[in-house]
Tab-separated table of C-alpha atoms in Angstrom:
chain	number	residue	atom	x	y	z
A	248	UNK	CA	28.905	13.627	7.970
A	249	UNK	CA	27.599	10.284	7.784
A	250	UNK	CA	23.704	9.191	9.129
A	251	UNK	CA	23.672	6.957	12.607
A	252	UNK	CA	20.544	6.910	14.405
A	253	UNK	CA	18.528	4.621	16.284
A	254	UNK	CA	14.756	4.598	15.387
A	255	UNK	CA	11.280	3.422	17.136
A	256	UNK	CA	9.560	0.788	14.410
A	257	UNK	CA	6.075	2.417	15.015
A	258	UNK	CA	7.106	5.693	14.647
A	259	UNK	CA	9.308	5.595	11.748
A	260	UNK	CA	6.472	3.425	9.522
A	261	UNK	CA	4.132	6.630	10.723
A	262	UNK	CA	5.646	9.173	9.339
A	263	UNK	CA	6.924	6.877	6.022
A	264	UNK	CA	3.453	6.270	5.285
A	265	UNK	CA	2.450	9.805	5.504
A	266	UNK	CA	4.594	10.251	2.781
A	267	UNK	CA	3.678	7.360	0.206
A	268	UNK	CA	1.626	9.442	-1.608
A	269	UNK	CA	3.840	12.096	-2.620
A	270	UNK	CA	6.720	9.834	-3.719
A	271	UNK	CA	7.195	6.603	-5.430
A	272	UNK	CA	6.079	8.083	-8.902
A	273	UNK	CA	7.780	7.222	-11.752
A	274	UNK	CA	9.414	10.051	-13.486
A	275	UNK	CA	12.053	11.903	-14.998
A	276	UNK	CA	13.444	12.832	-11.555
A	277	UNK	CA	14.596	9.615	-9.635
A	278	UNK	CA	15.111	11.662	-6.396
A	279	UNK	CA	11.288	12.392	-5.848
A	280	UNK	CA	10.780	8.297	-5.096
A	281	UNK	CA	12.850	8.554	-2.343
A	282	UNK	CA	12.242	10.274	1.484
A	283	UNK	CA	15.124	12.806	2.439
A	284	UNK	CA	15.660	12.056	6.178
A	285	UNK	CA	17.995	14.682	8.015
A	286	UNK	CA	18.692	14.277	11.471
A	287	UNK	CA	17.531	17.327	13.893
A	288	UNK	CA	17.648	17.569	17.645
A	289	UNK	CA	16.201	14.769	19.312
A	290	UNK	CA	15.007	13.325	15.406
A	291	UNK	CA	15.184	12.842	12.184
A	292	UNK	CA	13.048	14.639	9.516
A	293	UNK	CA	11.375	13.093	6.838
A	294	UNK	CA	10.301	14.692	3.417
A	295	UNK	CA	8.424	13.772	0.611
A	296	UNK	CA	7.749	15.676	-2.494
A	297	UNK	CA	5.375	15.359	-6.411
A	298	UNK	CA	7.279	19.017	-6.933
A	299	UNK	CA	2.715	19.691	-6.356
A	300	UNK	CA	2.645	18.788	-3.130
A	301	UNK	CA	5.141	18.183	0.101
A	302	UNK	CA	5.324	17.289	2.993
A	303	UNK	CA	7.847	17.671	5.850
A	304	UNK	CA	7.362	16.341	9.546
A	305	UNK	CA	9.430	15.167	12.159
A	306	UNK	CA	10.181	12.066	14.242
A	307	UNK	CA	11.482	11.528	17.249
A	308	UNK	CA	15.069	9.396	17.209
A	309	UNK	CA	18.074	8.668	18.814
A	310	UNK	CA	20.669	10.689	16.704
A	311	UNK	CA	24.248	9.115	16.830
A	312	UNK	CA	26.159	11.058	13.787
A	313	UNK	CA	24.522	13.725	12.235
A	314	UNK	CA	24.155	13.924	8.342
A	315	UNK	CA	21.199	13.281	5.786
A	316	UNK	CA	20.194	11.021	2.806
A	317	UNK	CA	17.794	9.769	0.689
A	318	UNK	CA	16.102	6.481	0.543
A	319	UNK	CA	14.196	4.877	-1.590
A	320	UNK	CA	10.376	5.235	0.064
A	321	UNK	CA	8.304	2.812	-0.573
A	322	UNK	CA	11.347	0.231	-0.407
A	323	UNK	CA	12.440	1.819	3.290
A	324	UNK	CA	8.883	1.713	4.108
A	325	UNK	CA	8.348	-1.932	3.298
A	326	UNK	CA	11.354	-2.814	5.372
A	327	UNK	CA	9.965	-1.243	8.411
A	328	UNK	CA	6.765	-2.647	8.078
A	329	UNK	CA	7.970	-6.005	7.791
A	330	UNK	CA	10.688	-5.715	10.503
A	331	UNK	CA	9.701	-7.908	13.190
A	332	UNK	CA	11.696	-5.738	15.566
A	333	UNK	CA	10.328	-2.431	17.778
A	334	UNK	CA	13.411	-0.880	16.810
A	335	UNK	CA	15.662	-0.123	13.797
A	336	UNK	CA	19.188	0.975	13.288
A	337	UNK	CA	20.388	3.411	10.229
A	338	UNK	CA	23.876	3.849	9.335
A	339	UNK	CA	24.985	5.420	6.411
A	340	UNK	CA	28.224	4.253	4.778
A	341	UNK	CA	29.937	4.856	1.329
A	342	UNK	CA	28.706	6.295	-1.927
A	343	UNK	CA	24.786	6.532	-0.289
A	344	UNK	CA	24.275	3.420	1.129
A	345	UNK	CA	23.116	2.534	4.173
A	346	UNK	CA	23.011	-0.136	6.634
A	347	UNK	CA	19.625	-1.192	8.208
A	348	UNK	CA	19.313	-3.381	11.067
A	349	UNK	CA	17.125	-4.783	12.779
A	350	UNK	CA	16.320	-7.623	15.052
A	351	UNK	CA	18.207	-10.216	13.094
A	352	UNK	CA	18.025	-8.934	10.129
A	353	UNK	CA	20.229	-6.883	7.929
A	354	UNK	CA	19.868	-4.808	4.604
A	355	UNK	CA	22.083	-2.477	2.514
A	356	UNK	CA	20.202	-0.369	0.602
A	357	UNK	CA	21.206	2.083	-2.014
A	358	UNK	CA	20.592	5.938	-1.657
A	359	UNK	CA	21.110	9.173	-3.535
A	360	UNK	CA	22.807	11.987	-1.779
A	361	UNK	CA	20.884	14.383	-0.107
A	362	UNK	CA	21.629	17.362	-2.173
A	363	UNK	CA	19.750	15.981	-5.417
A	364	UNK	CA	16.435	16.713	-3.256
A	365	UNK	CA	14.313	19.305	-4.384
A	366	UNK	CA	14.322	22.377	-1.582
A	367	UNK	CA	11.308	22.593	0.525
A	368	UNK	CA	9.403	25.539	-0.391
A	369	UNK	CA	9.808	28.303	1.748
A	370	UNK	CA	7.194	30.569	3.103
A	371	UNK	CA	6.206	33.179	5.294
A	372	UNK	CA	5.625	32.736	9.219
A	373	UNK	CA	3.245	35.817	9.097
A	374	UNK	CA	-0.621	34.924	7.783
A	375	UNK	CA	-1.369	31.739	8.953
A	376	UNK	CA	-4.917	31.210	10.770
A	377	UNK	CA	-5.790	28.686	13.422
A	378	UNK	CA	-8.751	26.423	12.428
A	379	UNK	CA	-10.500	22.939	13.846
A	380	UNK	CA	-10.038	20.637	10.996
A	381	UNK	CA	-13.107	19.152	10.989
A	382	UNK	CA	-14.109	22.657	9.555
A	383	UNK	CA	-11.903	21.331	6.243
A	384	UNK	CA	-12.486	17.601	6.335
A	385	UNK	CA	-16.359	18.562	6.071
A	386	UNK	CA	-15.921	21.108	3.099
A	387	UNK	CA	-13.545	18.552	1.078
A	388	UNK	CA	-15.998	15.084	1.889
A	389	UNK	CA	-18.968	17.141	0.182
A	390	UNK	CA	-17.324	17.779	-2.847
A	391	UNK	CA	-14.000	15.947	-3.735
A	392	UNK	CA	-16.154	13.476	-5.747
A	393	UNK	CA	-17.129	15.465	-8.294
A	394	UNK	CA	-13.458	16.917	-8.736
A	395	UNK	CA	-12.614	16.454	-12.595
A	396	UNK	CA	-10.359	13.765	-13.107
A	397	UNK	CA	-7.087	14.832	-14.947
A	398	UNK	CA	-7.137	12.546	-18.448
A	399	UNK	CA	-10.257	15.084	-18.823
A	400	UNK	CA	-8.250	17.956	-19.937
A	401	UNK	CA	-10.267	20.688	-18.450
A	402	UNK	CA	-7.316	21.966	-16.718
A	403	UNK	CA	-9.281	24.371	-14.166
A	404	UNK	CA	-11.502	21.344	-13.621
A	405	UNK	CA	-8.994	19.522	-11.839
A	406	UNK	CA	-8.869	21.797	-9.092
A	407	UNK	CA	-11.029	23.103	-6.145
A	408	UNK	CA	-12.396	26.543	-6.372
A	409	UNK	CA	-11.841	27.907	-2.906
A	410	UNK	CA	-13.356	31.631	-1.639
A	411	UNK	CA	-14.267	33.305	1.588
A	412	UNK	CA	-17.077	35.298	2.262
A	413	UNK	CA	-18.309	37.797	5.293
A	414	UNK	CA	-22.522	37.573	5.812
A	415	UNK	CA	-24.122	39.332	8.590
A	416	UNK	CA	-21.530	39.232	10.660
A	417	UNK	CA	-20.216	36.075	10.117
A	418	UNK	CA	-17.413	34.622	8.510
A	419	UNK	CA	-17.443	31.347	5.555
A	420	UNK	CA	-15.443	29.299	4.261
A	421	UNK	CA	-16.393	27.386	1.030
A	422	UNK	CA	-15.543	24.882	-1.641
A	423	UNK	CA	-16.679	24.233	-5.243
A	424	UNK	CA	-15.438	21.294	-7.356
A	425	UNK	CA	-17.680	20.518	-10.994
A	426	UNK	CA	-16.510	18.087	-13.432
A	427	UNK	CA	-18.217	20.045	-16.123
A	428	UNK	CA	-21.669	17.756	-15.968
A	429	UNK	CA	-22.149	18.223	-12.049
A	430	UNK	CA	-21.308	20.641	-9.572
A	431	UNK	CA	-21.277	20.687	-5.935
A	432	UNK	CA	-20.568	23.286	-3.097
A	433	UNK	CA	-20.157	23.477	0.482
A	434	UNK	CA	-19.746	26.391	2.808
A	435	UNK	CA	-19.301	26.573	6.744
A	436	UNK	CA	-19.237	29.155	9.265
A	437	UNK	CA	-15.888	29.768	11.031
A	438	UNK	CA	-15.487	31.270	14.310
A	439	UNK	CA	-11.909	32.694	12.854
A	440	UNK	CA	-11.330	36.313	11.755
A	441	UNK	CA	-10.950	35.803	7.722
A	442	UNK	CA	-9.810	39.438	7.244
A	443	UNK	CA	-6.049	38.172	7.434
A	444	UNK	CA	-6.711	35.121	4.664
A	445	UNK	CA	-4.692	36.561	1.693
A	446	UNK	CA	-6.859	34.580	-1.026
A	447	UNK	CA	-6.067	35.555	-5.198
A	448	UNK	CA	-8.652	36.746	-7.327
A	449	UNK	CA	-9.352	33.095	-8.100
A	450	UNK	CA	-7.811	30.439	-5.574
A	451	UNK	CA	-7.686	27.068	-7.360
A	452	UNK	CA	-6.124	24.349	-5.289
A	453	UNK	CA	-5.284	21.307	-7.186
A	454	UNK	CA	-7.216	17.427	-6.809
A	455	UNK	CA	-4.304	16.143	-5.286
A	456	UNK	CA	-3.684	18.979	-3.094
A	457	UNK	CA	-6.751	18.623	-1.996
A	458	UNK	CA	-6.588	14.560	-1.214
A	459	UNK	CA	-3.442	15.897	0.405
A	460	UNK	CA	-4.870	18.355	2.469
A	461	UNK	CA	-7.988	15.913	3.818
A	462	UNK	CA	-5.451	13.278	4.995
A	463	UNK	CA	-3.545	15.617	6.961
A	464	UNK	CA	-6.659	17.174	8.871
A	465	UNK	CA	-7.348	13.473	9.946
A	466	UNK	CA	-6.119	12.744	13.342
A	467	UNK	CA	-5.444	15.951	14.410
A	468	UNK	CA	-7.576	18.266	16.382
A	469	UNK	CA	-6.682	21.523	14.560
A	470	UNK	CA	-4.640	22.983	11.689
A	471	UNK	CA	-3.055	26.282	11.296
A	472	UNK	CA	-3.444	27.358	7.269
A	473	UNK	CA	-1.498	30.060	5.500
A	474	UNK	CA	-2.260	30.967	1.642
A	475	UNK	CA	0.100	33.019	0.094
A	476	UNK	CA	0.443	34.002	-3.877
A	477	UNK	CA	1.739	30.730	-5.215
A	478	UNK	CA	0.903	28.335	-2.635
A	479	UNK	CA	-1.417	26.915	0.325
A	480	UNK	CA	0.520	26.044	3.981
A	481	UNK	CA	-0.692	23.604	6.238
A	482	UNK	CA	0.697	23.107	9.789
A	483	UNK	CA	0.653	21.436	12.398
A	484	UNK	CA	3.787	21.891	15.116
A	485	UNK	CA	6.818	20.306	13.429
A	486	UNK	CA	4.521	18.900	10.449
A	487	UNK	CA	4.022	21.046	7.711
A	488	UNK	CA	2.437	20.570	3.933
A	489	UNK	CA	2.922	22.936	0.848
A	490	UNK	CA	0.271	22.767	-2.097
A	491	UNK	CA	1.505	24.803	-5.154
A	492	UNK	CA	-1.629	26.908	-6.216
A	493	UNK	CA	-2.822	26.117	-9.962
A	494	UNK	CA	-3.645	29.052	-12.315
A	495	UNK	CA	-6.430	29.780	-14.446
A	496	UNK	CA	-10.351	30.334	-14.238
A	497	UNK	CA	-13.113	28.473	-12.658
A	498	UNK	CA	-16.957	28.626	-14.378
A	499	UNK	CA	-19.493	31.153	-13.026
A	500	UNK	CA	-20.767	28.356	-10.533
A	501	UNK	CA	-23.329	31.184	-8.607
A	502	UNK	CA	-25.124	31.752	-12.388
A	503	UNK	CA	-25.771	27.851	-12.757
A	504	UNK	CA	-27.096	28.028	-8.849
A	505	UNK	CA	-29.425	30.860	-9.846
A	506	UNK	CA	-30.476	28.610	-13.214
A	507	UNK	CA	-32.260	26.328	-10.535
A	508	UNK	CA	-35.805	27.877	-9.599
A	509	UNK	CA	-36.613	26.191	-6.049
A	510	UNK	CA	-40.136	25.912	-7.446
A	511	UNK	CA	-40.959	23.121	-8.590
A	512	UNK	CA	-39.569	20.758	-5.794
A	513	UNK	CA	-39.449	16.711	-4.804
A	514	UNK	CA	-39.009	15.443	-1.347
A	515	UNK	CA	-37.692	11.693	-1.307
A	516	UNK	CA	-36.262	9.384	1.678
A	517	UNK	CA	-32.292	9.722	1.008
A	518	UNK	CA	-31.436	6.262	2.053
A	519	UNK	CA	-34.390	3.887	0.002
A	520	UNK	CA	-33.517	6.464	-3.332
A	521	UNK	CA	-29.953	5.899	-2.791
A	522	UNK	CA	-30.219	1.783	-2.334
A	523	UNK	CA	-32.919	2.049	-5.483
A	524	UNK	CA	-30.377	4.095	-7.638
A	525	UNK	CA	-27.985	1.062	-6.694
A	526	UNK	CA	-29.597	-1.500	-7.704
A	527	UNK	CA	-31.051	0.273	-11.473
A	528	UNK	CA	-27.344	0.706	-11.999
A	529	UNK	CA	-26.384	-2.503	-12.240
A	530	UNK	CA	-28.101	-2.258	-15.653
A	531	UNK	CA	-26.910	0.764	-17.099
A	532	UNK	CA	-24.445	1.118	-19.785
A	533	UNK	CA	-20.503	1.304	-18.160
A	534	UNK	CA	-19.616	4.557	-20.036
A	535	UNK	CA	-21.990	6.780	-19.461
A	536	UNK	CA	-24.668	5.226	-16.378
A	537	UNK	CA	-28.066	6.414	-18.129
A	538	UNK	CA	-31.151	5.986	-16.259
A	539	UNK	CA	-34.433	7.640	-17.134
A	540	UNK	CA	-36.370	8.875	-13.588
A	541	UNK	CA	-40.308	9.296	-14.914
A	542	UNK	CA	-41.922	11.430	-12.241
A	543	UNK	CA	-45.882	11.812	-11.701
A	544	UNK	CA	-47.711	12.856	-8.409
A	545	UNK	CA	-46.583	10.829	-5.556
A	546	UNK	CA	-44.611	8.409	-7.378
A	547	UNK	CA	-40.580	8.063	-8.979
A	548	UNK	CA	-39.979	5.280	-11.376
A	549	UNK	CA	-36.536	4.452	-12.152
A	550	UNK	CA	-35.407	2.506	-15.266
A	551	UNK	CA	-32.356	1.309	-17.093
A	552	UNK	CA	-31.652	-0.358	-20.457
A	553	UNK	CA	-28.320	-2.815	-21.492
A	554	UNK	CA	-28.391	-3.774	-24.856
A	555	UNK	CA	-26.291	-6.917	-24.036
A	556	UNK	CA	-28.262	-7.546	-20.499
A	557	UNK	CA	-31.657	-6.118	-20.501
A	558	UNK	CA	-34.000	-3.776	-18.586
A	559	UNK	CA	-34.584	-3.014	-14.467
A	560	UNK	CA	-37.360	-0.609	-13.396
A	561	UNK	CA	-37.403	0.418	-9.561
A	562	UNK	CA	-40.528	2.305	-8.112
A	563	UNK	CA	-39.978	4.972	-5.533
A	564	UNK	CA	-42.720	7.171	-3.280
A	565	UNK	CA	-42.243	10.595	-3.332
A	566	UNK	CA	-43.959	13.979	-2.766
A	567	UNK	CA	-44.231	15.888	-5.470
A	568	UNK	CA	-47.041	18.357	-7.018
A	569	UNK	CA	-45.446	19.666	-9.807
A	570	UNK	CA	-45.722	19.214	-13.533
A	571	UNK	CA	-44.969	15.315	-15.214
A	572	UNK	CA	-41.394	14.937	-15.731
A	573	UNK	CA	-38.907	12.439	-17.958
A	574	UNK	CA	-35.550	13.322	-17.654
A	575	UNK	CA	-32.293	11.064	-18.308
A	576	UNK	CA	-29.600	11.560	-15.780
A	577	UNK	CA	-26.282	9.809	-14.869
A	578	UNK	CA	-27.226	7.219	-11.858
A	579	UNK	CA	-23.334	7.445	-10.719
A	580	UNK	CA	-23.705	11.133	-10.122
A	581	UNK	CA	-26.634	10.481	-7.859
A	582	UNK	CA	-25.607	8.104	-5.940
A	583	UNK	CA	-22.101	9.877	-5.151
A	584	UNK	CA	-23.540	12.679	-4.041
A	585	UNK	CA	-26.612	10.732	-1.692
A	586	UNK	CA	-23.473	9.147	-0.409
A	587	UNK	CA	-21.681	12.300	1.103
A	588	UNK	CA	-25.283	13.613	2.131
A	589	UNK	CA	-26.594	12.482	5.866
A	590	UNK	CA	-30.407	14.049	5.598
A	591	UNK	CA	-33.242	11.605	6.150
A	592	UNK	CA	-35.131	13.404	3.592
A	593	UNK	CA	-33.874	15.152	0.053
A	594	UNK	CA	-35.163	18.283	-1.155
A	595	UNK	CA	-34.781	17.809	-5.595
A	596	UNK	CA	-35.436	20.755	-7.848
A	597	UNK	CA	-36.275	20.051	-11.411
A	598	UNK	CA	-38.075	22.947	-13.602
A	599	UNK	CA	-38.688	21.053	-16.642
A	600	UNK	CA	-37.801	17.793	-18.621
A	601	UNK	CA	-34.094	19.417	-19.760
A	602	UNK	CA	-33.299	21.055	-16.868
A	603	UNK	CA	-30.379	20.342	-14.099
A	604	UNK	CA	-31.664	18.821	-10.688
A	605	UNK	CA	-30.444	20.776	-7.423
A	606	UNK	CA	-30.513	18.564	-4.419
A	607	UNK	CA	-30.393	20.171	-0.878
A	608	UNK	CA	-31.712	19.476	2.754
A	609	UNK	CA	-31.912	21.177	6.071
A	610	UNK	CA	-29.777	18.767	7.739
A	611	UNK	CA	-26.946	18.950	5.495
A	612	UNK	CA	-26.449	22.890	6.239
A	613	UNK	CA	-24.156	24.278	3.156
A	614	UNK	CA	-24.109	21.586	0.968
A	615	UNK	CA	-25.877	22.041	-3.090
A	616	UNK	CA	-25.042	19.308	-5.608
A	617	UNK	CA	-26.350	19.787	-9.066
A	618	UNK	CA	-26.439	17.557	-11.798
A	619	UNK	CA	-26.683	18.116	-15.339
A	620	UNK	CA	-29.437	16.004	-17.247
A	621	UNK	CA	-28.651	13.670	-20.347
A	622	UNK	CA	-30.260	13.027	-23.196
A	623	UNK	CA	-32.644	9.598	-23.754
């Protein structure tokens, strides 16, 4: 049968634009640029799939002839954002095209047939958990920076190391993302039984998955999530995301923690460190973001070198009444993680002029970032 509905503007371009991400990729597979819409009761739904993520949902329509197709996304989703029109009108007609009106305006545009989508990934309606998804927005803010970035090549890098844990009584969720120079992890406390979370030996959930994952927590109040063997389920009523699981092995993240001796500690004001890191940057070398931090008593002293610019030194007071230090560190890893931090005041733990620097605070309950130092 052929496609005839009758479509709001506003909510047609929201649920398009949920799907962006996961389509318009250029690949071997033409079909995965384009949104399969089927009409349902009441609606048509939309999907969009990488074959690493996807994403179904559904919006509500005025169904005329049942039948399905797909579109071209980002080309359907420009025409409804331009239409000047709060309504639109889809008709398929020969060969997988389709009429599009509205307002005054008409377009034929070209589609492929419905069954040269990939099949939505099915799973089962038995393990999933109720949560508040601020609970996962929180976890994935504190450490989806320091995700590994996939022209790296450390293949287990460019996931999320996700785990569970039961302490005193009380149940945690956590995250752990390094980039093999810096590491960062965040746990919180979940009122929800975790007993029934079916996690692997190692749960890796990929960067995009997790980008994925953060967008579709925003907006809504909570989330119901389901892991099984292969893959993570998100869902929301008729909205529902699938994140194929990678494979492989994550470092031994709690033996790098343990490293760390919180001995020898600094206490600095977050927000005049952060705005001093800013401004010694703009001197550092593009590729690797060198800056020496010389610390003595009460006081920080920031510098950077360019060999085509010149020199910036910064001075910073701190409290400290540990041993001299001069260490070399990346300035972009320390001002990405002040960034995602909200503490007035930052606890830093350095044990000796080669050694990593743990930052923590009270106020940011959960969260450790280290970073690794560099060589001057």
């Amino acid at each position: 049968m052929a496609l005839h509905c009758n479509i709001a503007k506003n909510d047609f371009q929201e649920g398009l634009n949920s799907l962006q991400n996961l389509t318009n990729k250029k690949g071997t597979m033409a079909v995965l640029s384009n949104v399969l819409i089927e009409s349902a009761p009441g609606g048509l739904i939309l999907t969009g799939t990488d074959l690493e993520v996807g994403l179904r949902l559904f919006v509500p329509a005025e169904v005329k002839e049942e039948g399905s197709i797909t579109l071209p996304s980002k080309k359907i989703y420009e025409i409804v954002r331009e239409s000047g029109s709060e309504t639109l009108s889809i008709e398929e007609t020969d060969n997988s095209w389709v009429v599009i009106r509205t307002g005054l305006s008409t377009y034929n545009l070209a589609g492929l047939a419905s069954d040269e989508f990939p099949e939505f990934p099915q799973y089962s309606e038995d393990s999933f958990l109720s949560f508040e998804s601020h609970i996962f927005l929180e976890l994935i803010e504190k450490i989806i920076y320091s995700i590994a970035n996939e022209q790296e090549n450390i293949y287990s890098l460019t996931s999320v190391l996700f785990e569970k844990e039961k302490r005193d009584d009380k149940y945690y969720l956590k995250m752990i993302s390094s980039d093999g120079h810096r590491l960062s992890i965040m746990e919180k406390d979940v009122a929800t039984d975790l007993d029934g979370m079916n996690l692997n030996e190692v749960t890796l959930i990929p960067k995009k998955g997790i980008q994925e994952w953060k967008k579709f927590c925003e907006g809504r109040d909570n989330i119901e999530v389901s892991f099984e063997e292969k893959q993570l389920v998100l869902r929301d009523g008729d909205a529902v995301m699938v994140i194929r699981l990678k494979q492989g092995e994550f470092p031994q993240y709690s033996a790098i923690v343990e490293a760390v001796q919180l001995e020898n500690c600094l206490r600095i004001n977050r927000i005049p460190f952060l705005e001093s890191l800013k401004r010694i940057n703009l001197f550092t070398e593009d590729i690797f973001n060198t800056i020496q931090l010389k610390i003595e008593n009460s006081e920080m002293i920031l510098s950077s070198q360019n060999a085509d610019l010149g020199n910036a030194e910064d001075k910073q007071a701190i409290s400290y009444s540990g041993e001299p230090l001069v260490l070399g560190f990346n300035c972009r890893y320390f001002i990405e993680a002040l960034q995602v931090m909200e503490c007035e005041t930052v606890e830093a733990y350095i044990n000796s002029n080669n050694s990593p620097c743990l930052m923590k605070s009270e106020e940011d309950i959960g969260f450790i970032s280290i970073i690794m130092p560099m060589q001057l």
